[in-house]
PDB file of C-alpha atoms in Angstrom:
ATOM      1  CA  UNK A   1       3.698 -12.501  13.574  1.00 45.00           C
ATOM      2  CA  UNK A   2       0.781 -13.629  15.593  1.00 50.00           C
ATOM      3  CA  UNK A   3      -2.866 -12.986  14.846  1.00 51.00           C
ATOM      4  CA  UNK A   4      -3.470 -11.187  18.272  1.00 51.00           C
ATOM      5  CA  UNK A   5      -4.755  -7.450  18.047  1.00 48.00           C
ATOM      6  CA  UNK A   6      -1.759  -6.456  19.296  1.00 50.00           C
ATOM      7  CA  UNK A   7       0.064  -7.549  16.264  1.00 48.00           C
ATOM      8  CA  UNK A   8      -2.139  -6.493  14.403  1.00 47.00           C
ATOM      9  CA  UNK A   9      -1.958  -2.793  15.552  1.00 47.00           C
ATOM     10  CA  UNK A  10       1.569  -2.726  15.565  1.00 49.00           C
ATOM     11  CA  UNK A  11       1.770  -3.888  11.787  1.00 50.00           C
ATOM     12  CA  UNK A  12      -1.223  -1.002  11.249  1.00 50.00           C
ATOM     13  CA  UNK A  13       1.266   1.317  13.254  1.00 53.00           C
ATOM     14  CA  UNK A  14       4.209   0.373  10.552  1.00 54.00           C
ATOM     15  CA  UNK A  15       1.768   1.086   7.404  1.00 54.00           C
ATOM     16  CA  UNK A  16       2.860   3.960   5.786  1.00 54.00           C
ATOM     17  CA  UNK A  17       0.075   6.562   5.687  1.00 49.00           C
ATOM     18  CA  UNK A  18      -0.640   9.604   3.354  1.00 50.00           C
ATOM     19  CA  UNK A  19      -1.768  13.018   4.325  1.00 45.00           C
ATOM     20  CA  UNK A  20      -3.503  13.144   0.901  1.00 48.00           C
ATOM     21  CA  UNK A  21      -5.534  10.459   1.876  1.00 47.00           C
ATOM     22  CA  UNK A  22      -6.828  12.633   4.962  1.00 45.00           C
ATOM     23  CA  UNK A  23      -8.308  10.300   7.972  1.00 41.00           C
ATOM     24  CA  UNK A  24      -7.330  10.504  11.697  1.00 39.00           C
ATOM     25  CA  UNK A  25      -4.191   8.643  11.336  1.00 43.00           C
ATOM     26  CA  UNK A  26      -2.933  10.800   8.788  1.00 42.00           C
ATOM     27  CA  UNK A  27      -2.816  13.638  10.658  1.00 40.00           C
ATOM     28  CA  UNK A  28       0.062  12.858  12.815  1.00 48.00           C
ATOM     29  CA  UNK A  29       1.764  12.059   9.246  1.00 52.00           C
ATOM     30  CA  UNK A  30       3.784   9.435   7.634  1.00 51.00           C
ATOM     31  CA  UNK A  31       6.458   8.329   9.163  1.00 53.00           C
ATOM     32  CA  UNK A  32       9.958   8.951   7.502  1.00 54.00           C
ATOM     33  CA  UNK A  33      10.546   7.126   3.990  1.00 50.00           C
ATOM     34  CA  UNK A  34      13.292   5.368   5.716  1.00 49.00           C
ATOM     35  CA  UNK A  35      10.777   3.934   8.261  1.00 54.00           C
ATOM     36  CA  UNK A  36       8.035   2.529   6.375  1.00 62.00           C
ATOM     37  CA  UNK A  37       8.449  -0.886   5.017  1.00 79.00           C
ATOM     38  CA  UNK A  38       5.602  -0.894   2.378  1.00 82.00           C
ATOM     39  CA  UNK A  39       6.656   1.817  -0.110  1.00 80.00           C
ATOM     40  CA  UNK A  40       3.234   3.433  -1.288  1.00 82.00           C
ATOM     41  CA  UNK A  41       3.753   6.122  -3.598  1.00 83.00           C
ATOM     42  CA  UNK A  42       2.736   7.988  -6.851  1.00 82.00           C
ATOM     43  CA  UNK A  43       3.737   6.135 -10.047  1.00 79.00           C
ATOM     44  CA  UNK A  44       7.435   6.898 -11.270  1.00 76.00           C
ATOM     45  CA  UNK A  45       6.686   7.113 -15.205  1.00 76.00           C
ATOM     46  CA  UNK A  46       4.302   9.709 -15.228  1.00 78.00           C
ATOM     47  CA  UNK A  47       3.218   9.065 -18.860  1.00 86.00           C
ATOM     48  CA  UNK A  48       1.738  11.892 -20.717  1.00 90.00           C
ATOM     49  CA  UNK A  49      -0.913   9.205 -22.249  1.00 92.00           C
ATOM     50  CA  UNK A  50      -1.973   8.524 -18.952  1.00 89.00           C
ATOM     51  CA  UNK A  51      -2.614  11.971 -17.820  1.00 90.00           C
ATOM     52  CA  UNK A  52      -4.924  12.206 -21.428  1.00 94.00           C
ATOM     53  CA  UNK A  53      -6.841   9.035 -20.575  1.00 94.00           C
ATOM     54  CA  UNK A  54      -7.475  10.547 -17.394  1.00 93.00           C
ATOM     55  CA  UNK A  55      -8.568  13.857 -18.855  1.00 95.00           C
ATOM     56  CA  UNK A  56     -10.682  12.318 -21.713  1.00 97.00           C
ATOM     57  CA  UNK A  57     -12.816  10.355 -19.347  1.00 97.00           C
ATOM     58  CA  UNK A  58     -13.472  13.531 -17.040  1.00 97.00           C
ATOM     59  CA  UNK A  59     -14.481  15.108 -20.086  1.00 97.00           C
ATOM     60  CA  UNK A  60     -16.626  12.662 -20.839  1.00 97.00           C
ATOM     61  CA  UNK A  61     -18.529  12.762 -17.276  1.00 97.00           C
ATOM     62  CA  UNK A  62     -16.728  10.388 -15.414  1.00 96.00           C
ATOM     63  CA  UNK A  63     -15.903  11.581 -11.610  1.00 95.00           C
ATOM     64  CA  UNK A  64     -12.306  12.336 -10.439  1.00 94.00           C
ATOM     65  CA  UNK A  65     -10.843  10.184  -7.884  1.00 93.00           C
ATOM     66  CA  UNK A  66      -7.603  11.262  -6.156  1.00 88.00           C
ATOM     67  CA  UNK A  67      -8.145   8.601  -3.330  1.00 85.00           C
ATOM     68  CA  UNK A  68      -9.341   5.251  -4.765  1.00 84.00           C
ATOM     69  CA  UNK A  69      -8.713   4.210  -0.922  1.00 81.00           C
ATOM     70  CA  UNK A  70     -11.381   7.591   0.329  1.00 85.00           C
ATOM     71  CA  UNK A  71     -15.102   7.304  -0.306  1.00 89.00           C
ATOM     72  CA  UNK A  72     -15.240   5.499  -3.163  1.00 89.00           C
ATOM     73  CA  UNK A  73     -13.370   3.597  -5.441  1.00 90.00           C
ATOM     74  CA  UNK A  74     -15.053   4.965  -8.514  1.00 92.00           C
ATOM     75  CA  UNK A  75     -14.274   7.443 -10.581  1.00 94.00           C
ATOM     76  CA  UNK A  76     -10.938   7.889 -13.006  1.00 94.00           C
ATOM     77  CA  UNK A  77      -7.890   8.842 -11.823  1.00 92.00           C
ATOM     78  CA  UNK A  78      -4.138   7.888 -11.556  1.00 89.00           C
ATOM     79  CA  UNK A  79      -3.597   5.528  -8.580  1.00 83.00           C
ATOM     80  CA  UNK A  80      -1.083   5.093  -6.220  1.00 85.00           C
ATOM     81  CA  UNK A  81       1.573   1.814  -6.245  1.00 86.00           C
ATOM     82  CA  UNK A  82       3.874   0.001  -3.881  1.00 88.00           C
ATOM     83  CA  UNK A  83       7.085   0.494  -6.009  1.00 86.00           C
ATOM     84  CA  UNK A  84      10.435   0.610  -4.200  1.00 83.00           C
ATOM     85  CA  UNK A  85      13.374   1.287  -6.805  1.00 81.00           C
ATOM     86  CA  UNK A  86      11.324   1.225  -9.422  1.00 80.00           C
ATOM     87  CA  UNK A  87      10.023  -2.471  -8.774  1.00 86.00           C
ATOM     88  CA  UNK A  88       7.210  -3.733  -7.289  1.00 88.00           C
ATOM     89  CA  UNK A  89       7.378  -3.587  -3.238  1.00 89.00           C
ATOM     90  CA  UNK A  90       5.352  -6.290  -2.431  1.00 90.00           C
ATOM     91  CA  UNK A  91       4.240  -7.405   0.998  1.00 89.00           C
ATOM     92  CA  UNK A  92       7.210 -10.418   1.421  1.00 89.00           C
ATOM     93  CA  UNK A  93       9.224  -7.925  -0.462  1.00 89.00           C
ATOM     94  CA  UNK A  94       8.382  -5.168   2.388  1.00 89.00           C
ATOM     95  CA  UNK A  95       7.959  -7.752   5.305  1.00 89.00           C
ATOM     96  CA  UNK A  96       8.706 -11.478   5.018  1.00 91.00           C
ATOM     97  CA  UNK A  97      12.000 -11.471   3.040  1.00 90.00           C
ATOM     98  CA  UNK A  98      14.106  -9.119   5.750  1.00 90.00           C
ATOM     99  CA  UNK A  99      12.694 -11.228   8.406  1.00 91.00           C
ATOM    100  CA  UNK A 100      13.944 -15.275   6.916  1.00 93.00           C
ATOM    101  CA  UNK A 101      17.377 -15.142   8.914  1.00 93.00           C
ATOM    102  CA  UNK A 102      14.896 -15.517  12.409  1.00 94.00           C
ATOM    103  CA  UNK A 103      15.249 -18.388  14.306  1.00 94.00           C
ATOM    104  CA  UNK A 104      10.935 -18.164  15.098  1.00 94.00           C
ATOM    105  CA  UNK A 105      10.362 -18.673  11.099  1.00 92.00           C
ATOM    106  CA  UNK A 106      10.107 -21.188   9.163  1.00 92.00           C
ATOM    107  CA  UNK A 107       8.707 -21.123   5.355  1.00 90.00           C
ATOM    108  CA  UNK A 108       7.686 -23.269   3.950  1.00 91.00           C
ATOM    109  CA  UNK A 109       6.106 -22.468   0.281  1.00 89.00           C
ATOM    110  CA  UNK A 110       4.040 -24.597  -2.059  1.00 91.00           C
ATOM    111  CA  UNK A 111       2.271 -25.576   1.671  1.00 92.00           C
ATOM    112  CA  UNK A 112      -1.300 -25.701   1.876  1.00 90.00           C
ATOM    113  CA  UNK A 113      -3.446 -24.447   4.234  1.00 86.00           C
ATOM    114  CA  UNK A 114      -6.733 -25.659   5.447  1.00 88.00           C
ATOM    115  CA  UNK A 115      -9.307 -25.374   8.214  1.00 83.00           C
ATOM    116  CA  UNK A 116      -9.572 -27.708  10.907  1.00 73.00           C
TER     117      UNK A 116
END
């Protein structure tokens, strides 16, 4: 994947989006789960001490935050995770890894890169 604008607004395209999160993309809504290649979603355990915390430290004046991606990033509040199968999803999970059988790529890790 280039670094061209046009890449770059077709990997935007393939970023899952959230109604919750509200914002003109989301509008249109996400595409199907099957589609999106970063899973973003709510956590899985949905501990009750979590859901306390959270509680205690509205209680205690700290603001709510549903969207730590919105307005603001502070505030308390149960955020949202790139899980797929109950593991981590992480960008080379999502992206690089189904892509190493093309011809065009070539990895090569522990390189360093530098500016010219």
């Amino acid at each position: 994947m280039g670094g061209g604008r046009g890449d770059r607004l077709g990997l935007r395209r393939r970023t899952p989006l959230l109604p919750a999160l509200g914002g003109q993309r989301a509008r249109r809504g996400p595409p199907p789960r099957s589609r999106r290649a970063l899973a973003v979603g709510d956590g899985r355990s949905g501990h009750p001490l979590a859901s306390a915390f959270v509680r205690a430290a509205e209680q205690a004046g700290h603001q709510a935050n549903d969207d730590f991606n919105g307005e603001t990033q502070f505030g308390v509040g149960r955020y949202q995770l790139t899980q797929r199968g109950g593991l981590r999803c992480s960008a080379a999970v999502a992206y690089l890894h189904p892509a190493l059988d093309r011809p065009n790529l070539t990895v090569l890790p522990s390189a360093r890169a530098s500016a010219w």
